[in-house]
Amino acid sequence: MQTKIMVADDSQMVRQQVRSALAGAGFSVIEAHDGADALSKLDQSGVALLVLDVNMPNMNGLELLEALHKKDEYAKLAVVMLTTEGQPKLMQQAKALGAKGWIIKPFKPEQLVAVAQKLTATTAA
Amino acid sequence: MSTLKDQAETFVELRECLVAASHELFDAYGMKTQYSPGGAIDPWSDAVMAVIGYAAEGLRGAVVLITAPHVVEQLRPEVLRLGSDVGSDLALRDVLGEFANMLIGRVKNKLLARGLAPLLATPTTFSGSEIQLPVPRSGMSAWHRFSSEAGEIYVRLDATLDANFILPPRQEHVVPPLAEGEMVMF
Ligand SMILES: [Mg+2]
């Protein structure tokens, strides 16, 4: 069975880029267009890794991260942030809320694939 | 209290950040651009536009990008140019919106080195013909033209500065934030 990865980003261009990179490496990719959409789609989805933007309408990435952090059922969900933001304070906030990494856009496809393989291997173990 | 001259100088520094960030961004997407200040927008028959607001203590405004649809198509990453929605209005607005997001993100990363951390909004985009953009009633506003083989991209910076706002000097001892394309694992 393919490992499922969700990408939550308000830009369709970014979602397509992430899908193209990860699907090419054998992952199954689910898209969400903001934090609220991601939260509703994560339930029972079996997603192993969430690639998460910060600046999004409705619910931003850090708000979603906080919501997930409070729920036991997402304790094993790995999250990597993918954003234009590079502010150390935001990175510390994400780390404190359990994120595993922070990538600044634009990303290199091979870099994202390597991160996805590493984080989903840990999750499966 | 800063004088009008101080404010004008601060605006020049902000514009320099924006120009440097724009060059870096277009470059990263394979588009060589030549910068010239100002530039009146031709009344194109068709244009795509994206705007993002920002706000920091004592400083707020917006960054506006406007260009022709075929220029946005050129900015679009190659891997996405074969999709079924190529050239669709929604796809082009989305691409320019994300460019505005990446541009303002780069500007923010430059300002972080000055001890300034503006909050960024999400992009609002639209497309149409003969788009007219009123100049903000308060604050300062300037257009920047980036010419490429594909065509012109215009970037407007709007900024309203509080009377006591001062752009902090560059802090050499501050660890620079991660650069674009870099990553860190926690
Ligand atoms: Mg975003």
PDB file of C-alpha atoms and ligand atoms in Angstrom:
ATOM      1  CA  MET A   1       0.000   0.000   0.000  1.00  0.00           C
ATOM      2  CA  GLN A   2       1.221   3.481  -0.843  1.00  0.00           C
ATOM      3  CA  THR A   3       2.141   5.786   2.011  1.00  0.00           C
ATOM      4  CA  LYS A   4      -0.258   8.730   2.149  1.00  0.00           C
ATOM      5  CA  ILE A   5       0.971  12.295   2.351  1.00  0.00           C
ATOM      6  CA  MET A   6      -1.208  15.393   2.642  1.00  0.00           C
ATOM      7  CA  VAL A   7      -0.153  18.773   1.312  1.00  0.00           C
ATOM      8  CA  ALA A   8      -2.001  21.764   2.807  1.00  0.00           C
ATOM      9  CA  ASP A   9      -1.331  25.001   0.943  1.00  0.00           C
ATOM     10  CA  ASP A  10      -3.606  27.762  -0.339  1.00  0.00           C
ATOM     11  CA  SER A  11      -1.706  27.823  -3.639  1.00  0.00           C
ATOM     12  CA  GLN A  12      -2.737  25.272  -6.223  1.00  0.00           C
ATOM     13  CA  MET A  13       0.667  25.746  -7.881  1.00  0.00           C
ATOM     14  CA  VAL A  14       2.457  24.627  -4.724  1.00  0.00           C
ATOM     15  CA  ARG A  15       0.079  21.708  -4.198  1.00  0.00           C
ATOM     16  CA  GLN A  16       0.693  20.549  -7.765  1.00  0.00           C
ATOM     17  CA  GLN A  17       4.467  20.880  -7.382  1.00  0.00           C
ATOM     18  CA  VAL A  18       4.401  18.861  -4.166  1.00  0.00           C
ATOM     19  CA  ARG A  19       2.101  16.248  -5.733  1.00  0.00           C
ATOM     20  CA  SER A  20       4.320  15.954  -8.774  1.00  0.00           C
ATOM     21  CA  ALA A  21       7.459  15.453  -6.655  1.00  0.00           C
ATOM     22  CA  LEU A  22       5.964  12.988  -4.172  1.00  0.00           C
ATOM     23  CA  ALA A  23       3.758  10.989  -6.551  1.00  0.00           C
ATOM     24  CA  GLY A  24       6.852  10.476  -8.704  1.00  0.00           C
ATOM     25  CA  ALA A  25       8.528   8.859  -5.687  1.00  0.00           C
ATOM     26  CA  GLY A  26       5.626   6.458  -5.131  1.00  0.00           C
ATOM     27  CA  PHE A  27       3.623   8.320  -2.485  1.00  0.00           C
ATOM     28  CA  SER A  28      -0.113   8.834  -2.618  1.00  0.00           C
ATOM     29  CA  VAL A  29      -0.917  12.554  -2.238  1.00  0.00           C
ATOM     30  CA  ILE A  30      -4.020  14.215  -0.786  1.00  0.00           C
ATOM     31  CA  GLU A  31      -4.514  17.979  -1.170  1.00  0.00           C
ATOM     32  CA  ALA A  32      -6.052  20.525   1.205  1.00  0.00           C
ATOM     33  CA  HIS A  33      -6.426  24.224   0.394  1.00  0.00           C
ATOM     34  CA  ASP A  34      -6.234  25.607   3.934  1.00  0.00           C
ATOM     35  CA  GLY A  35      -5.920  24.511   7.552  1.00  0.00           C
ATOM     36  CA  ALA A  36      -9.640  23.925   8.070  1.00  0.00           C
ATOM     37  CA  ASP A  37      -9.853  21.820   4.904  1.00  0.00           C
ATOM     38  CA  ALA A  38      -6.835  19.793   6.054  1.00  0.00           C
ATOM     39  CA  LEU A  39      -8.328  19.191   9.485  1.00  0.00           C
ATOM     40  CA  SER A  40     -11.570  17.877   7.999  1.00  0.00           C
ATOM     41  CA  LYS A  41      -9.759  15.617   5.510  1.00  0.00           C
ATOM     42  CA  LEU A  42      -7.197  14.222   7.979  1.00  0.00           C
ATOM     43  CA  ASP A  43      -9.785  12.358  10.025  1.00  0.00           C
ATOM     44  CA  GLN A  44      -9.573   8.606   9.284  1.00  0.00           C
ATOM     45  CA  SER A  45      -7.376   9.370   6.286  1.00  0.00           C
ATOM     46  CA  GLY A  46      -4.356   7.323   7.315  1.00  0.00           C
ATOM     47  CA  VAL A  47      -2.020  10.166   6.331  1.00  0.00           C
ATOM     48  CA  ALA A  48       1.540   9.548   7.545  1.00  0.00           C
ATOM     49  CA  LEU A  49       3.029  12.943   6.712  1.00  0.00           C
ATOM     50  CA  LEU A  50       1.572  16.432   6.428  1.00  0.00           C
ATOM     51  CA  VAL A  51       3.404  19.019   4.302  1.00  0.00           C
ATOM     52  CA  LEU A  52       2.081  22.254   5.748  1.00  0.00           C
ATOM     53  CA  ASP A  53       2.106  25.882   4.600  1.00  0.00           C
ATOM     54  CA  VAL A  54       2.026  28.659   7.223  1.00  0.00           C
ATOM     55  CA  ASN A  55       0.160  31.568   5.615  1.00  0.00           C
ATOM     56  CA  MET A  56      -3.280  30.330   4.586  1.00  0.00           C
ATOM     57  CA  PRO A  57      -6.797  31.753   4.924  1.00  0.00           C
ATOM     58  CA  ASN A  58      -9.393  30.303   7.336  1.00  0.00           C
ATOM     59  CA  MET A  59      -6.942  28.397   9.519  1.00  0.00           C
ATOM     60  CA  ASN A  60      -3.222  28.985   9.105  1.00  0.00           C
ATOM     61  CA  GLY A  61      -0.569  26.303   9.379  1.00  0.00           C
ATOM     62  CA  LEU A  62       0.463  27.081  12.927  1.00  0.00           C
ATOM     63  CA  GLU A  63      -3.151  27.119  14.099  1.00  0.00           C
ATOM     64  CA  LEU A  64      -3.681  23.717  12.477  1.00  0.00           C
ATOM     65  CA  LEU A  65      -0.490  22.418  14.066  1.00  0.00           C
ATOM     66  CA  GLU A  66      -1.761  23.555  17.460  1.00  0.00           C
ATOM     67  CA  ALA A  67      -5.122  21.854  16.890  1.00  0.00           C
ATOM     68  CA  LEU A  68      -3.395  18.598  15.876  1.00  0.00           C
ATOM     69  CA  HIS A  69      -1.009  18.783  18.811  1.00  0.00           C
ATOM     70  CA  LYS A  70      -3.984  18.675  21.204  1.00  0.00           C
ATOM     71  CA  LYS A  71      -5.408  15.478  19.708  1.00  0.00           C
ATOM     72  CA  ASP A  72      -3.979  12.093  20.684  1.00  0.00           C
ATOM     73  CA  GLU A  73      -4.969  10.470  17.407  1.00  0.00           C
ATOM     74  CA  TYR A  74      -2.446  12.627  15.539  1.00  0.00           C
ATOM     75  CA  ALA A  75       0.474  11.903  17.875  1.00  0.00           C
ATOM     76  CA  LYS A  76       2.157   9.798  15.159  1.00  0.00           C
ATOM     77  CA  LEU A  77       1.454  12.170  12.283  1.00  0.00           C
ATOM     78  CA  ALA A  78       4.728  13.705  11.072  1.00  0.00           C
ATOM     79  CA  VAL A  79       4.533  17.339   9.977  1.00  0.00           C
ATOM     80  CA  VAL A  80       7.006  19.312   7.903  1.00  0.00           C
ATOM     81  CA  MET A  81       6.420  23.007   7.265  1.00  0.00           C
ATOM     82  CA  LEU A  82       6.801  24.333   3.701  1.00  0.00           C
ATOM     83  CA  THR A  83       6.557  28.107   3.623  1.00  0.00           C
ATOM     84  CA  THR A  84       8.008  31.433   2.491  1.00  0.00           C
ATOM     85  CA  GLU A  85       8.380  32.402   6.158  1.00  0.00           C
ATOM     86  CA  GLY A  86      11.839  32.171   7.726  1.00  0.00           C
ATOM     87  CA  GLN A  87      11.199  33.941  11.007  1.00  0.00           C
ATOM     88  CA  PRO A  88      13.004  32.091  13.842  1.00  0.00           C
ATOM     89  CA  LYS A  89      10.134  32.775  16.268  1.00  0.00           C
ATOM     90  CA  LEU A  90       7.651  30.980  13.988  1.00  0.00           C
ATOM     91  CA  MET A  91      10.078  28.080  13.524  1.00  0.00           C
ATOM     92  CA  GLN A  92      10.451  27.694  17.290  1.00  0.00           C
ATOM     93  CA  GLN A  93       6.675  27.764  17.634  1.00  0.00           C
ATOM     94  CA  ALA A  94       6.311  24.960  15.057  1.00  0.00           C
ATOM     95  CA  LYS A  95       9.041  22.925  16.723  1.00  0.00           C
ATOM     96  CA  ALA A  96       7.332  23.287  20.106  1.00  0.00           C
ATOM     97  CA  LEU A  97       4.097  22.067  18.520  1.00  0.00           C
ATOM     98  CA  GLY A  98       5.805  18.933  17.251  1.00  0.00           C
ATOM     99  CA  ALA A  99       6.761  19.777  13.656  1.00  0.00           C
ATOM    100  CA  LYS A 100       9.711  17.751  12.377  1.00  0.00           C
ATOM    101  CA  GLY A 101      11.185  20.234   9.951  1.00  0.00           C
ATOM    102  CA  TRP A 102      10.944  23.556   8.137  1.00  0.00           C
ATOM    103  CA  ILE A 103      11.547  24.110   4.419  1.00  0.00           C
ATOM    104  CA  ILE A 104      11.622  27.562   2.825  1.00  0.00           C
ATOM    105  CA  LYS A 105      10.005  27.902  -0.601  1.00  0.00           C
ATOM    106  CA  PRO A 106      10.848  27.373  -3.355  1.00  0.00           C
ATOM    107  CA  PHE A 107      11.670  23.743  -2.547  1.00  0.00           C
ATOM    108  CA  LYS A 108      13.795  21.312  -4.498  1.00  0.00           C
ATOM    109  CA  PRO A 109      11.765  18.191  -5.402  1.00  0.00           C
ATOM    110  CA  GLU A 110      14.581  15.791  -4.452  1.00  0.00           C
ATOM    111  CA  GLN A 111      14.920  17.533  -1.087  1.00  0.00           C
ATOM    112  CA  LEU A 112      11.214  17.086  -0.333  1.00  0.00           C
ATOM    113  CA  VAL A 113      11.273  13.440  -1.425  1.00  0.00           C
ATOM    114  CA  ALA A 114      14.254  12.737   0.860  1.00  0.00           C
ATOM    115  CA  VAL A 115      12.472  14.381   3.803  1.00  0.00           C
ATOM    116  CA  ALA A 116       9.261  12.453   3.060  1.00  0.00           C
ATOM    117  CA  GLN A 117      11.117   9.134   2.867  1.00  0.00           C
ATOM    118  CA  LYS A 118      12.940   9.813   6.118  1.00  0.00           C
ATOM    119  CA  LEU A 119       9.873  10.926   8.064  1.00  0.00           C
ATOM    120  CA  THR A 120       7.513   8.222   6.808  1.00  0.00           C
ATOM    121  CA  ALA A 121      10.124   5.522   7.452  1.00  0.00           C
ATOM    122  CA  THR A 122      10.281   6.689  11.080  1.00  0.00           C
ATOM    123  CA  THR A 123       6.488   6.690  11.314  1.00  0.00           C
ATOM    124  CA  ALA A 124       6.191   3.157   9.949  1.00  0.00           C
ATOM    125  CA  ALA A 125       8.859   1.789  12.296  1.00  0.00           C
TER     126      ALA A 125
ATOM    127  CA  MET B   1       9.812  61.537  15.871  1.00  0.00           C
ATOM    128  CA  SER B   2      11.018  61.057  12.318  1.00  0.00           C
ATOM    129  CA  THR B   3      10.884  63.826   9.745  1.00  0.00           C
ATOM    130  CA  LEU B   4       9.364  63.515   6.287  1.00  0.00           C
ATOM    131  CA  LYS B   5      12.918  63.218   4.976  1.00  0.00           C
ATOM    132  CA  ASP B   6      13.589  60.283   7.323  1.00  0.00           C
ATOM    133  CA  GLN B   7      10.399  58.643   6.141  1.00  0.00           C
ATOM    134  CA  ALA B   8      11.339  59.135   2.490  1.00  0.00           C
ATOM    135  CA  GLU B   9      14.756  57.575   3.186  1.00  0.00           C
ATOM    136  CA  THR B  10      13.138  54.619   4.937  1.00  0.00           C
ATOM    137  CA  PHE B  11      10.846  54.141   1.949  1.00  0.00           C
ATOM    138  CA  VAL B  12      13.882  54.112  -0.361  1.00  0.00           C
ATOM    139  CA  GLU B  13      15.426  51.361   1.786  1.00  0.00           C
ATOM    140  CA  LEU B  14      12.216  49.345   1.676  1.00  0.00           C
ATOM    141  CA  ARG B  15      12.138  49.734  -2.093  1.00  0.00           C
ATOM    142  CA  GLU B  16      15.728  48.497  -2.324  1.00  0.00           C
ATOM    143  CA  CYS B  17      14.725  45.387  -0.364  1.00  0.00           C
ATOM    144  CA  LEU B  18      11.806  44.836  -2.726  1.00  0.00           C
ATOM    145  CA  VAL B  19      13.915  45.249  -5.869  1.00  0.00           C
ATOM    146  CA  ALA B  20      16.599  42.849  -4.610  1.00  0.00           C
ATOM    147  CA  ALA B  21      13.957  40.312  -3.558  1.00  0.00           C
ATOM    148  CA  SER B  22      12.182  40.577  -6.927  1.00  0.00           C
ATOM    149  CA  HIS B  23      15.400  39.957  -8.870  1.00  0.00           C
ATOM    150  CA  GLU B  24      16.234  36.924  -6.721  1.00  0.00           C
ATOM    151  CA  LEU B  25      12.760  35.478  -7.084  1.00  0.00           C
ATOM    152  CA  PHE B  26      12.410  35.891 -10.858  1.00  0.00           C
ATOM    153  CA  ASP B  27      15.934  34.560 -11.216  1.00  0.00           C
ATOM    154  CA  ALA B  28      15.083  31.469  -9.157  1.00  0.00           C
ATOM    155  CA  TYR B  29      12.296  30.765 -11.664  1.00  0.00           C
ATOM    156  CA  GLY B  30      14.566  31.161 -14.666  1.00  0.00           C
ATOM    157  CA  MET B  31      13.428  34.631 -15.708  1.00  0.00           C
ATOM    158  CA  LYS B  32      16.160  37.214 -16.262  1.00  0.00           C
ATOM    159  CA  THR B  33      14.833  40.682 -15.539  1.00  0.00           C
ATOM    160  CA  GLN B  34      16.063  44.237 -15.958  1.00  0.00           C
ATOM    161  CA  TYR B  35      14.910  46.704 -13.336  1.00  0.00           C
ATOM    162  CA  SER B  36      13.874  50.287 -13.907  1.00  0.00           C
ATOM    163  CA  PRO B  37      12.069  52.506 -11.424  1.00  0.00           C
ATOM    164  CA  GLY B  38       8.550  53.729 -12.013  1.00  0.00           C
ATOM    165  CA  GLY B  39       6.890  52.848 -15.253  1.00  0.00           C
ATOM    166  CA  ALA B  40       3.373  53.624 -16.281  1.00  0.00           C
ATOM    167  CA  ILE B  41       1.221  50.602 -16.852  1.00  0.00           C
ATOM    168  CA  ASP B  42       0.025  50.286 -20.409  1.00  0.00           C
ATOM    169  CA  PRO B  43      -3.704  49.839 -20.610  1.00  0.00           C
ATOM    170  CA  TRP B  44      -3.375  46.149 -21.450  1.00  0.00           C
ATOM    171  CA  SER B  45      -6.344  44.376 -22.801  1.00  0.00           C
ATOM    172  CA  ASP B  46      -5.690  41.614 -20.284  1.00  0.00           C
ATOM    173  CA  ALA B  47      -3.805  41.607 -17.003  1.00  0.00           C
ATOM    174  CA  VAL B  48      -3.400  39.427 -13.937  1.00  0.00           C
ATOM    175  CA  MET B  49      -2.890  41.037 -10.558  1.00  0.00           C
ATOM    176  CA  ALA B  50      -2.037  39.906  -7.038  1.00  0.00           C
ATOM    177  CA  VAL B  51      -1.912  41.966  -3.850  1.00  0.00           C
ATOM    178  CA  ILE B  52      -0.719  41.067  -0.343  1.00  0.00           C
ATOM    179  CA  GLY B  53      -0.906  43.274   2.727  1.00  0.00           C
ATOM    180  CA  TYR B  54       1.677  43.419   5.506  1.00  0.00           C
ATOM    181  CA  ALA B  55       1.876  45.079   8.904  1.00  0.00           C
ATOM    182  CA  ALA B  56       4.595  45.623  11.471  1.00  0.00           C
ATOM    183  CA  GLU B  57       4.845  47.900  14.491  1.00  0.00           C
ATOM    184  CA  GLY B  58       4.594  51.379  12.973  1.00  0.00           C
ATOM    185  CA  LEU B  59       4.613  50.209   9.370  1.00  0.00           C
ATOM    186  CA  ARG B  60       1.931  48.767   7.108  1.00  0.00           C
ATOM    187  CA  GLY B  61       1.090  48.549   3.448  1.00  0.00           C
ATOM    188  CA  ALA B  62       0.871  46.198   0.518  1.00  0.00           C
ATOM    189  CA  VAL B  63       2.799  44.730  -2.369  1.00  0.00           C
ATOM    190  CA  VAL B  64       1.030  44.624  -5.737  1.00  0.00           C
ATOM    191  CA  LEU B  65       2.129  42.585  -8.759  1.00  0.00           C
ATOM    192  CA  ILE B  66       0.598  43.098 -12.175  1.00  0.00           C
ATOM    193  CA  THR B  67       1.536  41.615 -15.512  1.00  0.00           C
ATOM    194  CA  ALA B  68       0.129  40.085 -18.681  1.00  0.00           C
ATOM    195  CA  PRO B  69      -1.240  36.510 -18.662  1.00  0.00           C
ATOM    196  CA  HIS B  70       1.474  35.203 -21.014  1.00  0.00           C
ATOM    197  CA  VAL B  71       4.184  36.462 -18.624  1.00  0.00           C
ATOM    198  CA  VAL B  72       2.569  34.564 -15.740  1.00  0.00           C
ATOM    199  CA  GLU B  73       2.536  31.465 -17.944  1.00  0.00           C
ATOM    200  CA  GLN B  74       6.313  31.873 -18.327  1.00  0.00           C
ATOM    201  CA  LEU B  75       6.788  32.142 -14.563  1.00  0.00           C
ATOM    202  CA  ARG B  76       4.858  28.944 -14.035  1.00  0.00           C
ATOM    203  CA  PRO B  77       7.174  26.037 -13.171  1.00  0.00           C
ATOM    204  CA  GLU B  78       7.805  23.874 -16.223  1.00  0.00           C
ATOM    205  CA  VAL B  79       6.530  20.714 -14.549  1.00  0.00           C
ATOM    206  CA  LEU B  80       3.090  22.344 -14.309  1.00  0.00           C
ATOM    207  CA  ARG B  81       2.863  23.723 -17.836  1.00  0.00           C
ATOM    208  CA  LEU B  82       1.422  20.505 -19.240  1.00  0.00           C
ATOM    209  CA  GLY B  83      -1.623  20.348 -16.966  1.00  0.00           C
ATOM    210  CA  SER B  84      -5.178  20.527 -18.247  1.00  0.00           C
ATOM    211  CA  ASP B  85      -5.725  23.949 -16.674  1.00  0.00           C
ATOM    212  CA  VAL B  86      -2.832  25.620 -18.539  1.00  0.00           C
ATOM    213  CA  GLY B  87      -3.704  29.232 -19.173  1.00  0.00           C
ATOM    214  CA  SER B  88      -6.945  29.078 -17.219  1.00  0.00           C
ATOM    215  CA  ASP B  89      -7.779  32.269 -15.411  1.00  0.00           C
ATOM    216  CA  LEU B  90      -7.793  30.572 -12.022  1.00  0.00           C
ATOM    217  CA  ALA B  91      -4.433  28.880 -12.610  1.00  0.00           C
ATOM    218  CA  LEU B  92      -2.764  32.120 -13.701  1.00  0.00           C
ATOM    219  CA  ARG B  93      -4.144  34.069 -10.748  1.00  0.00           C
ATOM    220  CA  ASP B  94      -2.976  31.303  -8.437  1.00  0.00           C
ATOM    221  CA  VAL B  95       0.554  31.371  -9.880  1.00  0.00           C
ATOM    222  CA  LEU B  96       0.868  35.160  -9.571  1.00  0.00           C
ATOM    223  CA  GLY B  97      -0.626  35.015  -6.066  1.00  0.00           C
ATOM    224  CA  GLU B  98       2.025  32.528  -4.991  1.00  0.00           C
ATOM    225  CA  PHE B  99       4.731  34.698  -6.557  1.00  0.00           C
ATOM    226  CA  ALA B 100       3.443  37.663  -4.559  1.00  0.00           C
ATOM    227  CA  ASN B 101       3.584  35.437  -1.478  1.00  0.00           C
ATOM    228  CA  MET B 102       7.160  34.344  -2.199  1.00  0.00           C
ATOM    229  CA  LEU B 103       8.171  37.933  -2.982  1.00  0.00           C
ATOM    230  CA  ILE B 104       6.816  39.390   0.235  1.00  0.00           C
ATOM    231  CA  GLY B 105       8.346  36.431   2.109  1.00  0.00           C
ATOM    232  CA  ARG B 106      11.757  37.350   0.703  1.00  0.00           C
ATOM    233  CA  VAL B 107      11.268  40.992   1.624  1.00  0.00           C
ATOM    234  CA  LYS B 108      10.325  39.914   5.142  1.00  0.00           C
ATOM    235  CA  ASN B 109      13.439  37.751   5.411  1.00  0.00           C
ATOM    236  CA  LYS B 110      15.552  40.794   4.508  1.00  0.00           C
ATOM    237  CA  LEU B 111      13.725  42.923   7.075  1.00  0.00           C
ATOM    238  CA  LEU B 112      14.274  40.275   9.757  1.00  0.00           C
ATOM    239  CA  ALA B 113      17.958  41.112   9.546  1.00  0.00           C
ATOM    240  CA  ARG B 114      16.918  44.643  10.525  1.00  0.00           C
ATOM    241  CA  GLY B 115      14.958  43.416  13.512  1.00  0.00           C
ATOM    242  CA  LEU B 116      11.607  43.938  11.819  1.00  0.00           C
ATOM    243  CA  ALA B 117       9.130  41.038  11.526  1.00  0.00           C
ATOM    244  CA  PRO B 118       6.009  42.088   9.622  1.00  0.00           C
ATOM    245  CA  LEU B 119       2.909  39.924   9.661  1.00  0.00           C
ATOM    246  CA  LEU B 120       1.914  38.838   6.161  1.00  0.00           C
ATOM    247  CA  ALA B 121      -1.579  38.420   4.789  1.00  0.00           C
ATOM    248  CA  THR B 122      -2.586  35.907   2.113  1.00  0.00           C
ATOM    249  CA  PRO B 123      -2.828  37.000  -1.533  1.00  0.00           C
ATOM    250  CA  THR B 124      -5.905  38.420  -3.189  1.00  0.00           C
ATOM    251  CA  THR B 125      -5.847  37.999  -6.952  1.00  0.00           C
ATOM    252  CA  PHE B 126      -7.873  39.080  -9.913  1.00  0.00           C
ATOM    253  CA  SER B 127      -7.680  39.367 -13.652  1.00  0.00           C
ATOM    254  CA  GLY B 128      -9.371  41.516 -16.228  1.00  0.00           C
ATOM    255  CA  SER B 129      -8.859  44.276 -18.715  1.00  0.00           C
ATOM    256  CA  GLU B 130      -8.033  47.938 -18.184  1.00  0.00           C
ATOM    257  CA  ILE B 131      -7.464  47.452 -14.475  1.00  0.00           C
ATOM    258  CA  GLN B 132      -7.132  50.830 -12.773  1.00  0.00           C
ATOM    259  CA  LEU B 133      -5.334  51.032  -9.477  1.00  0.00           C
ATOM    260  CA  PRO B 134      -5.916  54.068  -7.315  1.00  0.00           C
ATOM    261  CA  VAL B 135      -2.901  55.410  -5.442  1.00  0.00           C
ATOM    262  CA  PRO B 136      -3.317  55.006  -1.663  1.00  0.00           C
ATOM    263  CA  ARG B 137      -4.581  58.189  -0.009  1.00  0.00           C
ATOM    264  CA  SER B 138      -2.026  58.092   2.761  1.00  0.00           C
ATOM    265  CA  GLY B 139       1.561  56.942   2.927  1.00  0.00           C
ATOM    266  CA  MET B 140       3.950  56.352   0.055  1.00  0.00           C
ATOM    267  CA  SER B 141       3.630  54.303  -3.073  1.00  0.00           C
ATOM    268  CA  ALA B 142       5.991  53.505  -5.940  1.00  0.00           C
ATOM    269  CA  TRP B 143       6.047  51.318  -9.029  1.00  0.00           C
ATOM    270  CA  HIS B 144       8.997  49.170 -10.096  1.00  0.00           C
ATOM    271  CA  ARG B 145       9.295  47.742 -13.563  1.00  0.00           C
ATOM    272  CA  PHE B 146      10.994  44.395 -14.289  1.00  0.00           C
ATOM    273  CA  SER B 147      11.510  43.787 -17.980  1.00  0.00           C
ATOM    274  CA  SER B 148      12.076  40.281 -19.267  1.00  0.00           C
ATOM    275  CA  GLU B 149      12.051  38.613 -22.667  1.00  0.00           C
ATOM    276  CA  ALA B 150       8.504  37.501 -21.920  1.00  0.00           C
ATOM    277  CA  GLY B 151       7.299  41.008 -21.065  1.00  0.00           C
ATOM    278  CA  GLU B 152       7.021  43.491 -18.228  1.00  0.00           C
ATOM    279  CA  ILE B 153       6.172  42.744 -14.615  1.00  0.00           C
ATOM    280  CA  TYR B 154       5.172  45.733 -12.493  1.00  0.00           C
ATOM    281  CA  VAL B 155       5.552  45.667  -8.728  1.00  0.00           C
ATOM    282  CA  ARG B 156       4.093  48.378  -6.532  1.00  0.00           C
ATOM    283  CA  LEU B 157       5.097  48.974  -2.953  1.00  0.00           C
ATOM    284  CA  ASP B 158       2.661  50.833  -0.695  1.00  0.00           C
ATOM    285  CA  ALA B 159       3.847  51.832   2.769  1.00  0.00           C
ATOM    286  CA  THR B 160       2.390  53.931   5.541  1.00  0.00           C
ATOM    287  CA  LEU B 161       4.840  54.775   8.311  1.00  0.00           C
ATOM    288  CA  ASP B 162       3.907  56.032  11.753  1.00  0.00           C
ATOM    289  CA  ALA B 163       5.528  59.345  12.676  1.00  0.00           C
ATOM    290  CA  ASN B 164       7.817  57.599  15.176  1.00  0.00           C
ATOM    291  CA  PHE B 165       8.736  54.664  12.944  1.00  0.00           C
ATOM    292  CA  ILE B 166      12.442  54.119  12.386  1.00  0.00           C
ATOM    293  CA  LEU B 167      13.878  51.246  10.364  1.00  0.00           C
ATOM    294  CA  PRO B 168      16.458  49.709  12.700  1.00  0.00           C
ATOM    295  CA  PRO B 169      20.019  49.546  11.363  1.00  0.00           C
ATOM    296  CA  ARG B 170      21.266  46.236   9.976  1.00  0.00           C
ATOM    297  CA  GLN B 171      22.224  44.036  12.897  1.00  0.00           C
ATOM    298  CA  GLU B 172      25.448  42.288  11.980  1.00  0.00           C
ATOM    299  CA  HIS B 173      25.353  39.943  14.975  1.00  0.00           C
ATOM    300  CA  VAL B 174      21.878  38.633  14.173  1.00  0.00           C
ATOM    301  CA  VAL B 175      21.930  35.110  12.773  1.00  0.00           C
ATOM    302  CA  PRO B 176      20.379  35.414   9.305  1.00  0.00           C
ATOM    303  CA  PRO B 177      17.140  33.464   8.898  1.00  0.00           C
ATOM    304  CA  LEU B 178      17.147  30.426   6.648  1.00  0.00           C
ATOM    305  CA  ALA B 179      17.516  31.360   3.015  1.00  0.00           C
ATOM    306  CA  GLU B 180      14.974  30.460   0.348  1.00  0.00           C
ATOM    307  CA  GLY B 181      15.284  26.810  -0.674  1.00  0.00           C
ATOM    308  CA  GLU B 182      16.992  25.878   2.604  1.00  0.00           C
ATOM    309  CA  MET B 183      15.609  23.551   5.247  1.00  0.00           C
ATOM    310  CA  VAL B 184      16.148  22.552   8.833  1.00  0.00           C
ATOM    311  CA  MET B 185      15.071  19.355  10.573  1.00  0.00           C
ATOM    312  CA  PHE B 186      14.102  19.657  14.229  1.00  0.00           C
TER     313      PHE B 186
HETATM  314 MG    MG C   1       0.233  30.289   1.570  1.00  0.00          MG
END
